Amino acid sequence: MIRRREFIAGLGSAAAWPLAARAQQSAMPVIGYIGAQSADDEYKIRIVPILQGLKEAGYIEGQNVAIEYRWAENQYDRLPTLAADLVRHRVAVIVVSGTEAALAAKAATTTIPIVFSTGADPVALGLVASLNRPGGNATGIANLASELAPKQLQLLHEVVPNASRFGVLMDPAFPATPSVIPDLQAAGRNLGLQLLIVNARTDSELETAFATFSKQQVGAVLVENSTLYTRRTTQLAALAARHALPAIYPFRDHALAGGLMSYGGTVGSFYHLAGIYTGRILKGDKPAELPVQRVTKVELVINLKTAKALGLTIPETMLATADEVIQ
């Protein structure tokens, strides 16, 4: 497997000569990959698991398969152009990172197979007709992280039981956001909580959001699922620490970066499965007949160091059931 430094360096040289010429020379199938973020951001958490999945399916990059990478660099308005570019080059399969990229690829082609990984409901988004029989040119992995918000709210309430008002940080452009709000509000009512929902996408908006939470004296913050937030783990943890706010996040990387706790699936497992599915499609399987894999395994990660800094005592029952406790 290529090392990260070689991978990043290779992206520049790969762009110097036409895709069609490379594919012809190598006589390899070509996979198109669309990343919503950057190569630096995505290599470890997405590309490595995809390459591992491909290897298990019998494909090794540079030996019997080529991969064309396209990066949006967090400029989501570029996604349709990147998808159209891969369609023009007639890649064999398009693999996408994130819900926004999946929608862009789906809009760009009805014939080239698409393998997606999304934290939203792919049926509701129109990516597939159903989970069991996708029916079109797209299939993939649905971790349905957005469905976990009520449980995340409950866990946070157990840690801060005396608080009556919680903040919720949401990405207004994330496709699943509108469907999450009613479930969150219902969960808040059941717990006797008032929710302060604040939308934020840019760095300055995130700063303002946490300042608002602090000013409004919320007891804790739930950071909702968003492709954008997955690359801002350090910033989000630092903002919560600066304002002394306990917070729960959707993925383990947030807790590793200093967040109080996370509850959700493991990102690497989603993309590993995506790599396996991509290999199956290269071997002739039809995406219309490959059921969307719904990842149901979740993990609770608690950062005790952060809890101590916040002056919080994590319930023993929660510590006993946690999948990982960071000391």
Short mmCIF file of C-alpha atoms in Angstrom, two decimals:
data_model
loop_
_atom_site.label_atom_id
_atom_site.label_comp_id
_atom_site.label_asym_id
_atom_site.label_seq_id
_atom_site.Cartn_x
_atom_site.Cartn_y
_atom_site.Cartn_z
CA MET A 1 0.00 0.00 0.00
CA ILE A 2 1.24 3.48 -0.82
CA ARG A 3 2.25 5.68 2.04
CA ARG A 4 0.48 8.94 2.75
CA ARG A 5 3.33 11.18 1.58
CA GLU A 6 3.63 9.28 -1.70
CA PHE A 7 -0.15 9.44 -2.15
CA ILE A 8 -0.34 13.21 -1.69
CA ALA A 9 2.67 13.80 -3.93
CA GLY A 10 1.28 11.51 -6.58
CA LEU A 11 -1.91 13.52 -6.91
CA GLY A 12 0.00 16.40 -8.44
CA SER A 13 1.90 14.34 -11.00
CA ALA A 14 -1.19 12.30 -11.89
CA ALA A 15 -3.00 15.44 -13.01
CA ALA A 16 -0.23 16.22 -15.51
CA TRP A 17 -1.25 13.66 -18.11
CA PRO A 18 -4.72 12.78 -19.44
CA LEU A 19 -6.82 10.17 -17.70
CA ALA A 20 -7.72 8.42 -20.97
CA ALA A 21 -4.04 7.98 -21.87
CA ARG A 22 -3.24 6.54 -18.45
CA ALA A 23 -6.14 4.12 -18.59
CA GLN A 24 -5.20 3.02 -22.10
CA GLN A 25 -1.56 2.48 -21.14
CA SER A 26 -2.34 0.50 -18.05
CA ALA A 27 -5.35 -1.40 -19.42
CA MET A 28 -6.82 -1.05 -15.95
CA PRO A 29 -10.33 -0.12 -14.87
CA VAL A 30 -10.42 3.44 -13.57
CA ILE A 31 -12.27 4.44 -10.41
CA GLY A 32 -13.26 8.06 -9.95
CA TYR A 33 -13.20 9.34 -6.37
CA ILE A 34 -14.86 12.59 -5.27
CA GLY A 35 -13.82 13.94 -1.88
CA ALA A 36 -15.75 16.81 -0.36
CA GLN A 37 -12.67 17.82 1.61
CA SER A 38 -8.95 17.69 0.76
CA ALA A 39 -6.48 14.86 0.19
CA ASP A 40 -4.79 15.72 3.48
CA ASP A 41 -8.08 15.55 5.39
CA GLU A 42 -9.39 12.38 3.82
CA TYR A 43 -6.37 10.13 3.34
CA LYS A 44 -6.30 8.40 6.72
CA ILE A 45 -9.99 8.21 7.56
CA ARG A 46 -11.40 7.51 4.08
CA ILE A 47 -8.85 6.59 1.42
CA VAL A 48 -6.91 4.01 3.46
CA PRO A 49 -10.08 2.02 4.37
CA ILE A 50 -11.30 2.18 0.76
CA LEU A 51 -7.97 0.83 -0.50
CA GLN A 52 -8.13 -1.94 2.12
CA GLY A 53 -11.63 -2.89 0.98
CA LEU A 54 -10.55 -2.88 -2.65
CA LYS A 55 -7.59 -5.11 -1.79
CA GLU A 56 -9.91 -7.62 -0.13
CA ALA A 57 -11.95 -7.61 -3.33
CA GLY A 58 -8.81 -8.34 -5.34
CA TYR A 59 -7.83 -4.83 -6.52
CA ILE A 60 -4.64 -2.93 -5.70
CA GLU A 61 -4.16 0.63 -6.84
CA GLY A 62 -1.41 0.90 -9.43
CA GLN A 63 -1.39 -2.85 -10.11
CA ASN A 64 -4.79 -3.76 -11.50
CA VAL A 65 -6.89 -0.65 -10.89
CA ALA A 66 -6.31 3.10 -11.27
CA ILE A 67 -7.99 5.82 -9.22
CA GLU A 68 -8.68 9.37 -10.32
CA TYR A 69 -9.06 11.69 -7.32
CA ARG A 70 -11.07 14.90 -7.31
CA TRP A 71 -11.16 17.18 -4.27
CA ALA A 72 -13.71 19.88 -3.49
CA GLU A 73 -11.48 21.38 -0.76
CA ASN A 74 -14.64 22.07 1.30
CA GLN A 75 -16.06 24.19 -1.53
CA TYR A 76 -19.28 22.27 -1.97
CA ASP A 77 -20.37 24.28 -5.00
CA ARG A 78 -17.50 22.58 -6.87
CA LEU A 79 -18.95 19.09 -6.42
CA PRO A 80 -21.22 19.12 -9.54
CA THR A 81 -18.27 20.19 -11.71
CA LEU A 82 -16.03 17.46 -10.28
CA ALA A 83 -18.72 14.83 -10.84
CA ALA A 84 -19.30 16.00 -14.42
CA ASP A 85 -15.56 15.80 -15.09
CA LEU A 86 -15.40 12.15 -14.05
CA VAL A 87 -18.48 11.38 -16.14
CA ARG A 88 -16.82 12.95 -19.19
CA HIS A 89 -13.80 10.71 -18.63
CA ARG A 90 -16.04 7.64 -18.49
CA VAL A 91 -14.63 6.12 -15.33
CA ALA A 92 -15.84 2.63 -14.47
CA VAL A 93 -17.19 3.51 -11.01
CA ILE A 94 -17.58 6.73 -9.05
CA VAL A 95 -16.90 6.51 -5.30
CA VAL A 96 -18.01 9.49 -3.25
CA SER A 97 -17.24 10.81 0.20
CA GLY A 98 -20.18 12.38 1.99
CA THR A 99 -23.84 13.05 1.29
CA GLU A 100 -23.29 16.22 -0.72
CA ALA A 101 -20.88 14.47 -3.10
CA ALA A 102 -23.31 11.57 -3.48
CA LEU A 103 -26.08 13.92 -4.57
CA ALA A 104 -23.76 15.65 -7.05
CA ALA A 105 -22.69 12.34 -8.60
CA LYS A 106 -26.27 11.10 -8.80
CA ALA A 107 -27.29 14.28 -10.62
CA ALA A 108 -24.37 13.92 -13.05
CA THR A 109 -25.02 10.38 -14.32
CA THR A 110 -27.71 7.72 -14.47
CA THR A 111 -25.44 5.10 -16.03
CA ILE A 112 -22.02 5.04 -14.33
CA PRO A 113 -22.18 3.04 -11.08
CA ILE A 114 -21.91 5.14 -7.89
CA VAL A 115 -20.81 3.88 -4.47
CA PHE A 116 -21.67 6.28 -1.66
CA SER A 117 -21.29 6.54 2.08
CA THR A 118 -23.84 8.76 3.76
CA GLY A 119 -24.96 9.64 7.26
CA ALA A 120 -28.46 10.42 5.99
CA ASP A 121 -31.32 8.29 4.67
CA PRO A 122 -30.46 7.50 1.03
CA VAL A 123 -34.10 6.71 0.20
CA ALA A 124 -35.32 10.06 1.51
CA LEU A 125 -32.53 11.79 -0.41
CA GLY A 126 -33.53 10.08 -3.66
CA LEU A 127 -30.22 8.25 -4.06
CA VAL A 128 -31.94 4.83 -4.16
CA ALA A 129 -35.46 3.47 -4.48
CA SER A 130 -35.09 1.26 -1.42
CA LEU A 131 -32.33 -0.06 0.82
CA ASN A 132 -32.81 -3.68 -0.25
CA ARG A 133 -33.17 -3.00 -3.98
CA PRO A 134 -31.57 0.33 -4.90
CA GLY A 135 -32.93 0.04 -8.42
CA GLY A 136 -30.67 2.55 -10.17
CA ASN A 137 -26.98 3.19 -10.67
CA ALA A 138 -26.16 3.95 -7.02
CA THR A 139 -25.64 1.88 -3.89
CA GLY A 140 -23.37 2.04 -0.89
CA ILE A 141 -23.24 2.44 2.85
CA ALA A 142 -25.75 4.21 5.08
CA ASN A 143 -24.50 4.79 8.60
CA LEU A 144 -27.63 6.85 9.38
CA ALA A 145 -25.70 8.86 11.96
CA SER A 146 -28.41 11.51 11.94
CA GLU A 147 -30.86 9.02 13.46
CA LEU A 148 -28.70 8.83 16.60
CA ALA A 149 -29.31 12.42 17.70
CA PRO A 150 -32.05 11.59 20.28
CA LYS A 151 -29.80 8.97 21.91
CA GLN A 152 -26.89 11.43 21.94
CA LEU A 153 -29.13 13.96 23.67
CA GLN A 154 -30.09 11.37 26.29
CA LEU A 155 -26.45 10.46 26.99
CA LEU A 156 -25.53 14.11 27.37
CA HIS A 157 -28.45 14.61 29.76
CA GLU A 158 -27.18 11.74 31.92
CA VAL A 159 -23.83 13.50 32.24
CA VAL A 160 -25.36 16.91 32.97
CA PRO A 161 -28.68 15.95 34.62
CA ASN A 162 -29.36 19.31 36.26
CA ALA A 163 -29.21 21.35 33.07
CA SER A 164 -32.54 22.40 31.58
CA ARG A 165 -31.26 23.98 28.37
CA PHE A 166 -29.01 22.39 25.78
CA GLY A 167 -27.43 23.86 22.68
CA VAL A 168 -27.52 22.07 19.32
CA LEU A 169 -24.97 22.91 16.62
CA MET A 170 -26.21 22.19 13.11
CA ASP A 171 -24.90 22.54 9.57
CA PRO A 172 -27.81 24.15 7.65
CA ALA A 173 -26.48 22.91 4.30
CA PHE A 174 -26.21 19.25 5.35
CA PRO A 175 -29.03 17.40 3.53
CA ALA A 176 -30.22 15.46 6.61
CA THR A 177 -30.51 18.52 8.86
CA PRO A 178 -34.22 19.31 8.22
CA SER A 179 -35.30 15.77 9.06
CA VAL A 180 -33.30 15.67 12.30
CA ILE A 181 -34.86 18.73 13.95
CA PRO A 182 -38.35 17.26 14.69
CA ASP A 183 -36.84 14.11 16.26
CA LEU A 184 -34.48 16.21 18.38
CA GLN A 185 -37.25 18.50 19.55
CA ALA A 186 -39.40 15.52 20.51
CA ALA A 187 -36.48 13.97 22.43
CA GLY A 188 -35.87 17.29 24.18
CA ARG A 189 -39.49 17.50 25.30
CA ASN A 190 -39.36 13.94 26.65
CA LEU A 191 -36.30 14.86 28.71
CA GLY A 192 -37.76 18.18 29.85
CA LEU A 193 -35.11 20.13 27.94
CA GLN A 194 -35.26 23.38 26.05
CA LEU A 195 -33.10 23.27 22.92
CA LEU A 196 -31.24 26.24 21.46
CA ILE A 197 -30.48 25.35 17.83
CA VAL A 198 -27.72 27.37 16.15
CA ASN A 199 -26.63 26.97 12.53
CA ALA A 200 -22.96 27.34 11.57
CA ARG A 201 -20.71 26.50 8.62
CA THR A 202 -17.75 28.89 8.54
CA ASP A 203 -15.02 29.32 11.15
CA SER A 204 -16.45 32.67 12.23
CA GLU A 205 -19.96 31.20 12.48
CA LEU A 206 -18.65 28.39 14.69
CA GLU A 207 -16.97 30.96 16.95
CA THR A 208 -20.21 32.91 17.16
CA ALA A 209 -22.27 29.78 17.80
CA PHE A 210 -20.25 28.75 20.85
CA ALA A 211 -20.20 32.31 22.14
CA THR A 212 -24.01 32.28 21.84
CA PHE A 213 -24.25 28.98 23.72
CA SER A 214 -22.12 30.44 26.49
CA LYS A 215 -24.03 33.71 26.64
CA GLN A 216 -27.35 31.86 26.75
CA GLN A 217 -25.97 29.63 29.53
CA VAL A 218 -26.78 26.28 27.98
CA GLY A 219 -25.73 23.33 30.10
CA ALA A 220 -24.21 21.31 27.26
CA VAL A 221 -23.97 21.12 23.47
CA LEU A 222 -24.87 18.44 20.95
CA VAL A 223 -22.82 18.74 17.75
CA GLU A 224 -24.93 17.25 14.97
CA ASN A 225 -23.70 15.10 12.09
CA SER A 226 -22.20 16.99 9.15
CA THR A 227 -19.54 16.25 6.56
CA LEU A 228 -18.12 19.69 7.28
CA TYR A 229 -17.77 19.06 11.02
CA THR A 230 -15.78 15.84 10.52
CA ARG A 231 -12.72 17.88 9.53
CA ARG A 232 -13.13 20.42 12.32
CA THR A 233 -12.64 18.04 15.22
CA THR A 234 -9.84 20.02 16.86
CA GLN A 235 -11.55 23.37 16.38
CA LEU A 236 -14.87 22.15 17.80
CA ALA A 237 -13.21 20.55 20.82
CA ALA A 238 -11.20 23.72 21.45
CA LEU A 239 -14.30 25.93 21.26
CA ALA A 240 -16.18 23.72 23.71
CA ALA A 241 -13.20 23.78 26.09
CA ARG A 242 -12.79 27.55 25.82
CA HIS A 243 -16.39 28.10 26.84
CA ALA A 244 -16.34 25.25 29.39
CA LEU A 245 -19.20 23.47 27.63
CA PRO A 246 -19.69 19.69 27.80
CA ALA A 247 -20.39 18.41 24.28
CA ILE A 248 -21.25 15.18 22.51
CA TYR A 249 -20.26 14.47 18.91
CA PRO A 250 -21.15 11.86 16.26
CA PHE A 251 -17.72 10.29 15.72
CA ARG A 252 -14.79 8.96 17.73
CA ASP A 253 -12.30 11.38 16.15
CA HIS A 254 -14.04 14.22 17.97
CA ALA A 255 -13.42 12.61 21.35
CA LEU A 256 -9.83 11.83 20.40
CA ALA A 257 -9.38 15.53 19.58
CA GLY A 258 -10.48 16.51 23.09
CA GLY A 259 -14.26 16.44 22.88
CA LEU A 260 -16.05 15.14 25.97
CA MET A 261 -17.77 12.18 24.34
CA SER A 262 -18.93 10.70 21.05
CA TYR A 263 -21.66 8.29 20.10
CA GLY A 264 -21.86 6.91 16.58
CA GLY A 265 -20.36 4.57 14.04
CA THR A 266 -16.72 4.30 13.02
CA VAL A 267 -15.94 6.24 9.85
CA GLY A 268 -13.28 3.77 8.72
CA SER A 269 -15.73 0.87 8.66
CA PHE A 270 -18.08 2.76 6.32
CA TYR A 271 -15.38 3.36 3.73
CA HIS A 272 -13.93 -0.12 4.08
CA LEU A 273 -17.31 -1.50 3.06
CA ALA A 274 -17.46 1.05 0.23
CA GLY A 275 -14.14 -0.30 -1.07
CA ILE A 276 -15.47 -3.86 -1.02
CA TYR A 277 -18.62 -2.82 -2.88
CA THR A 278 -16.55 -0.97 -5.48
CA GLY A 279 -14.55 -4.14 -6.09
CA ARG A 280 -17.73 -6.17 -6.52
CA ILE A 281 -19.05 -3.70 -9.10
CA LEU A 282 -15.76 -3.85 -11.00
CA LYS A 283 -16.23 -7.63 -11.14
CA GLY A 284 -19.68 -7.24 -12.69
CA ASP A 285 -22.20 -6.86 -9.88
CA LYS A 286 -24.95 -4.33 -10.62
CA PRO A 287 -25.51 -1.49 -8.12
CA ALA A 288 -29.26 -1.83 -8.66
CA GLU A 289 -29.05 -5.32 -7.13
CA LEU A 290 -26.57 -4.60 -4.31
CA PRO A 291 -28.49 -3.73 -1.14
CA VAL A 292 -27.44 -0.58 0.66
CA GLN A 293 -25.45 -1.72 3.68
CA ARG A 294 -26.87 -0.17 6.83
CA VAL A 295 -24.18 0.14 9.48
CA THR A 296 -25.84 -0.43 12.85
CA LYS A 297 -22.80 -0.86 15.09
CA VAL A 298 -22.20 2.23 17.20
CA GLU A 299 -19.63 3.04 19.86
CA LEU A 300 -19.59 5.27 22.90
CA VAL A 301 -16.26 7.00 23.53
CA ILE A 302 -15.64 9.09 26.66
CA ASN A 303 -12.72 11.43 27.22
CA LEU A 304 -12.12 11.37 30.98
CA LYS A 305 -9.38 13.97 30.74
CA THR A 306 -11.88 16.43 29.29
CA ALA A 307 -14.48 15.45 31.87
CA LYS A 308 -12.05 16.24 34.69
CA ALA A 309 -11.14 19.58 33.11
CA LEU A 310 -14.85 20.44 33.03
CA GLY A 311 -15.35 19.29 36.63
CA LEU A 312 -17.74 16.54 35.56
CA THR A 313 -18.23 13.09 37.06
CA ILE A 314 -19.22 10.52 34.46
CA PRO A 315 -21.76 8.01 35.84
CA GLU A 316 -20.15 4.65 36.60
CA THR A 317 -22.85 2.85 34.62
CA MET A 318 -21.91 4.88 31.55
CA LEU A 319 -18.21 4.23 31.99
CA ALA A 320 -18.94 0.51 32.31
CA THR A 321 -20.82 0.44 29.00
CA ALA A 322 -18.43 2.71 27.07
CA ASP A 323 -16.54 1.12 24.20
CA GLU A 324 -13.53 3.31 24.89
CA VAL A 325 -12.47 5.54 27.76
CA ILE A 326 -9.69 8.02 27.05
CA GLN A 327 -7.66 8.67 30.20
#
